[in-house]
Amino acid sequence: DSGVTQTPKHLITATGQRVTLRCSPRSGDLSVYWYQQSLDQGLQFLIQYYNGEERAKGNILERFSAQQFPDLHSELNLSSLELGDSALYFCASSVLSSGGAYEQYFGPGTRLTVT
Amino acid sequence: EDQVTQSPEALRLQEGESSSLNCSYTVSGLRGLFWYRQDPGKGPEFLFTLYSAGEEKEKERLKATLTKKESFLHITAPKPEDSATYLCAVQADSWGKLQFGAGTQVVVTP
């Protein structure tokens, strides 16, 4: 158990709909990262927040948005869903290691199925 | 652009048959190279961070090494419970973004 929690575990929804995925980082971690894992693309970085502020953006679609709240939990909003958005969505939080890199610990993921 | 390439894509081993996985990378300003283990439908589990060429780290039957262009994950005398996908990732971004390889799927049979 990494200490990162994600809800829900599974989501099944229809094309055109909007969903919200939720993540709580490990106690004490200020950063939250979102990743998408699909069969053809592998694990892809979407967006990062640090203490409520957006810090880095990957290839995140304009239909997707995220935010981090004062209690440090984060939500990823996916709208106008398409079949291709079906994937596993992971959240991670990080700690700065003594070597100067951010070691990321991943949550269990949310499996999104768009029908 | 940062690139991470893992080989082989899949590896089938007999229990006790040692082997190595490869991770080749091109990145400007490597801050860290990471190895993760992922079981089907689960989140990646952190294994190691390597920072500079020549560094080695060990955990049970796993040993990770790093050169200037590659990292290797050696699995010594594997057991069936070592079956998983092993992911390699690099971090060059100052805020910690990870760039992942496609992974190596390892199956260890009794």
CSV table of C-alpha atoms in Angstrom, one decimal:
chain,number,residue,atom,x,y,z
A,1,ASP,CA,0.0,0.0,0.0
A,2,SER,CA,1.7,3.2,-1.2
A,3,GLY,CA,-0.5,5.5,0.9
A,4,VAL,CA,-2.0,7.2,-2.2
A,5,THR,CA,-5.7,6.7,-2.5
A,6,GLN,CA,-7.9,7.0,-5.6
A,7,THR,CA,-11.6,6.8,-6.1
A,8,PRO,CA,-13.6,5.3,-7.7
A,9,LYS,CA,-11.9,2.1,-8.6
A,10,HIS,CA,-14.0,1.6,-11.7
A,11,LEU,CA,-16.1,4.0,-13.8
A,12,ILE,CA,-18.3,3.0,-16.7
A,13,THR,CA,-19.9,5.8,-18.7
A,14,ALA,CA,-21.1,6.8,-22.1
A,15,THR,CA,-19.5,8.9,-24.8
A,16,GLY,CA,-20.1,12.6,-24.4
A,17,GLN,CA,-20.4,12.4,-20.6
A,18,ARG,CA,-18.2,14.0,-17.9
A,19,VAL,CA,-16.5,12.3,-15.0
A,20,THR,CA,-14.4,13.3,-12.0
A,21,LEU,CA,-11.6,11.2,-10.6
A,22,ARG,CA,-10.3,11.8,-7.1
A,23,CYS,CA,-6.9,11.4,-5.5
A,24,SER,CA,-5.5,11.9,-2.0
A,25,PRO,CA,-1.7,12.0,-1.8
A,26,ARG,CA,0.4,10.4,1.0
A,27,SER,CA,0.4,12.3,4.2
A,28,GLY,CA,2.9,15.1,4.0
A,29,ASP,CA,3.3,15.0,0.2
A,30,LEU,CA,2.6,18.3,-1.5
A,31,SER,CA,2.8,17.2,-5.1
A,32,VAL,CA,0.2,15.3,-7.1
A,33,TYR,CA,0.8,13.9,-10.6
A,34,TRP,CA,-1.7,12.4,-13.0
A,35,TYR,CA,-0.9,9.7,-15.5
A,36,GLN,CA,-2.9,7.9,-18.2
A,37,GLN,CA,-2.2,4.3,-19.1
A,38,SER,CA,-3.7,2.8,-22.2
A,39,LEU,CA,-2.7,-0.4,-24.1
A,40,ASP,CA,-1.3,1.4,-27.1
A,41,GLN,CA,0.3,4.5,-25.3
A,42,GLY,CA,1.8,3.1,-22.1
A,43,LEU,CA,2.0,5.4,-19.1
A,44,GLN,CA,1.8,9.0,-20.1
A,45,PHE,CA,2.2,12.1,-17.9
A,46,LEU,CA,-0.8,14.4,-17.9
A,47,ILE,CA,-0.4,17.1,-15.3
A,48,GLN,CA,1.2,18.0,-12.0
A,49,TYR,CA,0.2,20.2,-9.0
A,50,TYR,CA,2.3,21.3,-6.1
A,51,ASN,CA,0.6,22.8,-3.1
A,52,GLY,CA,-2.4,23.9,-5.1
A,53,GLU,CA,-0.6,25.3,-8.1
A,54,GLU,CA,-0.2,23.8,-11.5
A,55,ARG,CA,3.6,23.1,-12.1
A,56,ALA,CA,3.9,21.0,-15.2
A,57,LYS,CA,1.7,19.8,-18.1
A,58,GLY,CA,2.1,16.9,-20.4
A,59,ASN,CA,0.0,15.9,-23.4
A,60,ILE,CA,-3.2,16.6,-21.6
A,61,LEU,CA,-6.2,17.1,-23.8
A,62,GLU,CA,-8.2,20.4,-23.6
A,63,ARG,CA,-11.2,18.3,-22.6
A,64,PHE,CA,-9.3,17.3,-19.4
A,65,SER,CA,-8.7,19.5,-16.5
A,66,ALA,CA,-7.4,19.1,-12.9
A,67,GLN,CA,-7.1,21.0,-9.7
A,68,GLN,CA,-5.6,20.5,-6.2
A,69,PHE,CA,-7.5,21.7,-3.2
A,70,PRO,CA,-6.3,23.3,0.1
A,71,ASP,CA,-6.4,19.9,1.8
A,72,LEU,CA,-4.1,18.7,-1.0
A,73,HIS,CA,-6.5,16.2,-2.6
A,74,SER,CA,-6.7,16.5,-6.4
A,75,GLU,CA,-9.5,15.9,-8.9
A,76,LEU,CA,-9.1,15.1,-12.6
A,77,ASN,CA,-12.1,16.1,-14.7
A,78,LEU,CA,-12.7,14.5,-18.1
A,79,SER,CA,-15.4,15.8,-20.3
A,80,SER,CA,-16.9,15.1,-23.7
A,81,LEU,CA,-15.6,11.6,-23.3
A,82,GLU,CA,-14.7,9.5,-26.3
A,83,LEU,CA,-14.1,5.8,-26.7
A,84,GLY,CA,-10.4,6.5,-26.8
A,85,ASP,CA,-10.4,7.9,-23.3
A,86,SER,CA,-10.9,4.4,-21.9
A,87,ALA,CA,-7.8,3.8,-19.9
A,88,LEU,CA,-6.3,3.4,-16.4
A,89,TYR,CA,-5.8,6.7,-14.7
A,90,PHE,CA,-3.2,6.9,-12.0
A,91,CYS,CA,-2.3,9.5,-9.4
A,92,ALA,CA,1.1,9.7,-7.7
A,93,SER,CA,2.6,11.8,-5.0
A,94,SER,CA,6.2,12.4,-4.4
A,95,VAL,CA,9.0,12.9,-1.9
A,96,LEU,CA,12.3,14.7,-2.7
A,97,SER,CA,15.0,12.1,-2.2
A,98,SER,CA,18.4,12.7,-0.8
A,99,GLY,CA,19.8,12.3,-4.3
A,100,GLY,CA,17.7,15.3,-5.6
A,101,ALA,CA,15.0,13.4,-7.6
A,102,TYR,CA,11.4,13.1,-6.8
A,103,GLU,CA,10.4,9.6,-6.0
A,104,GLN,CA,6.8,9.0,-7.0
A,105,TYR,CA,4.4,6.6,-5.3
A,106,PHE,CA,1.4,5.6,-7.2
A,107,GLY,CA,-2.2,5.0,-6.2
A,108,PRO,CA,-4.2,1.9,-7.2
A,109,GLY,CA,-5.7,3.7,-10.2
A,110,THR,CA,-9.2,4.3,-11.6
A,111,ARG,CA,-10.2,2.2,-14.6
A,112,LEU,CA,-12.4,4.3,-16.9
A,113,THR,CA,-14.5,2.5,-19.6
A,114,VAL,CA,-16.3,4.7,-22.1
A,115,THR,CA,-19.0,2.9,-24.0
B,1,GLU,CA,13.1,15.0,-26.8
B,2,ASP,CA,13.6,12.5,-23.9
B,3,GLN,CA,13.3,8.9,-24.9
B,4,VAL,CA,13.1,5.6,-23.0
B,5,THR,CA,13.3,2.3,-24.7
B,6,GLN,CA,12.9,-1.0,-22.9
B,7,SER,CA,13.9,-4.5,-24.2
B,8,PRO,CA,12.8,-7.2,-24.5
B,9,GLU,CA,9.1,-6.5,-24.7
B,10,ALA,CA,8.4,-9.8,-23.0
B,11,LEU,CA,10.5,-12.4,-21.2
B,12,ARG,CA,9.5,-15.9,-20.2
B,13,LEU,CA,11.8,-17.6,-17.6
B,14,GLN,CA,12.0,-20.8,-15.8
B,15,GLU,CA,12.1,-20.5,-12.0
B,16,GLY,CA,15.8,-20.1,-11.1
B,17,GLU,CA,16.8,-18.9,-14.5
B,18,SER,CA,18.5,-15.5,-14.1
B,19,SER,CA,18.2,-12.8,-16.7
B,20,SER,CA,18.5,-9.1,-17.4
B,21,LEU,CA,16.1,-6.4,-18.6
B,22,ASN,CA,17.4,-3.4,-20.5
B,23,CYS,CA,16.4,0.3,-20.4
B,24,SER,CA,18.1,2.6,-22.9
B,25,TYR,CA,17.5,6.3,-22.5
B,26,THR,CA,18.3,9.7,-24.0
B,27,VAL,CA,17.7,12.7,-21.8
B,28,SER,CA,19.2,16.1,-21.1
B,29,GLY,CA,20.1,16.5,-17.5
B,30,LEU,CA,19.1,13.2,-15.9
B,31,ARG,CA,18.0,13.8,-12.3
B,32,GLY,CA,17.1,10.1,-11.7
B,33,LEU,CA,16.3,6.8,-13.4
B,34,PHE,CA,13.5,4.8,-11.8
B,35,TRP,CA,12.4,1.2,-11.9
B,36,TYR,CA,8.9,0.2,-11.0
B,37,ARG,CA,7.1,-3.2,-10.9
B,38,GLN,CA,3.5,-3.3,-12.1
B,39,ASP,CA,1.0,-6.1,-11.6
B,40,PRO,CA,-2.0,-6.4,-14.0
B,41,GLY,CA,-4.6,-3.7,-13.2
B,42,LYS,CA,-2.6,-2.3,-10.3
B,43,GLY,CA,-0.5,0.9,-9.8
B,44,PRO,CA,3.2,0.8,-10.4
B,45,GLU,CA,5.2,-0.1,-7.3
B,46,PHE,CA,8.4,1.8,-6.7
B,47,LEU,CA,11.6,-0.3,-6.7
B,48,PHE,CA,14.7,1.8,-7.2
B,49,THR,CA,16.1,5.2,-8.0
B,50,LEU,CA,19.5,5.5,-9.6
B,51,TYR,CA,21.3,8.9,-10.0
B,52,SER,CA,24.6,8.5,-11.7
B,53,ALA,CA,26.6,6.1,-13.9
B,54,GLY,CA,28.2,3.3,-11.9
B,55,GLU,CA,25.5,3.2,-9.3
B,56,GLU,CA,24.0,-0.1,-8.3
B,57,LYS,CA,21.0,-0.9,-6.0
B,58,GLU,CA,19.7,-4.3,-4.8
B,59,LYS,CA,16.5,-5.6,-3.3
B,60,GLU,CA,15.9,-9.3,-2.8
B,61,ARG,CA,16.4,-11.0,-6.2
B,62,LEU,CA,16.6,-7.7,-8.1
B,63,LYS,CA,19.7,-5.6,-8.8
B,64,ALA,CA,19.6,-2.4,-10.9
B,65,THR,CA,22.6,-0.8,-12.5
B,66,LEU,CA,23.2,2.4,-14.4
B,67,THR,CA,25.5,3.6,-17.2
B,68,LYS,CA,25.5,6.9,-19.1
B,69,LYS,CA,23.1,5.5,-21.7
B,70,GLU,CA,21.4,2.4,-20.2
B,71,SER,CA,20.1,0.8,-17.1
B,72,PHE,CA,19.8,-2.9,-16.4
B,73,LEU,CA,17.6,-4.8,-14.1
B,74,HIS,CA,19.0,-8.1,-13.2
B,75,ILE,CA,16.7,-10.8,-11.8
B,76,THR,CA,18.7,-13.5,-10.0
B,77,ALA,CA,17.1,-16.9,-9.5
B,78,PRO,CA,13.6,-15.6,-10.1
B,79,LYS,CA,10.5,-17.1,-8.5
B,80,PRO,CA,6.9,-17.2,-9.9
B,81,GLU,CA,6.0,-14.2,-7.7
B,82,ASP,CA,8.5,-12.1,-9.7
B,83,SER,CA,6.1,-12.3,-12.6
B,84,ALA,CA,5.1,-8.7,-13.5
B,85,THR,CA,5.7,-5.9,-15.9
B,86,TYR,CA,8.9,-3.9,-15.1
B,87,LEU,CA,8.8,-0.3,-16.0
B,88,CYS,CA,11.8,2.1,-16.4
B,89,ALA,CA,11.3,5.9,-16.2
B,90,VAL,CA,13.6,8.9,-16.4
B,91,GLN,CA,13.2,12.2,-14.7
B,92,ALA,CA,14.8,15.3,-16.1
B,93,ASP,CA,12.2,17.9,-15.2
B,94,SER,CA,12.8,20.0,-12.2
B,95,TRP,CA,9.3,19.3,-10.9
B,96,GLY,CA,9.6,15.5,-11.2
B,97,LYS,CA,7.7,14.6,-14.3
B,98,LEU,CA,8.5,10.9,-15.3
B,99,GLN,CA,8.9,9.7,-18.9
B,100,PHE,CA,8.2,5.9,-19.0
B,101,GLY,CA,9.3,3.2,-21.2
B,102,ALA,CA,6.8,0.7,-22.6
B,103,GLY,CA,7.8,-2.0,-20.0
B,104,THR,CA,9.1,-5.6,-20.1
B,105,GLN,CA,6.5,-8.2,-19.2
B,106,VAL,CA,8.2,-11.0,-17.2
B,107,VAL,CA,6.6,-14.4,-16.7
B,108,VAL,CA,8.4,-16.9,-14.4
B,109,THR,CA,7.1,-20.5,-14.6
B,110,PRO,CA,7.7,-23.1,-11.9
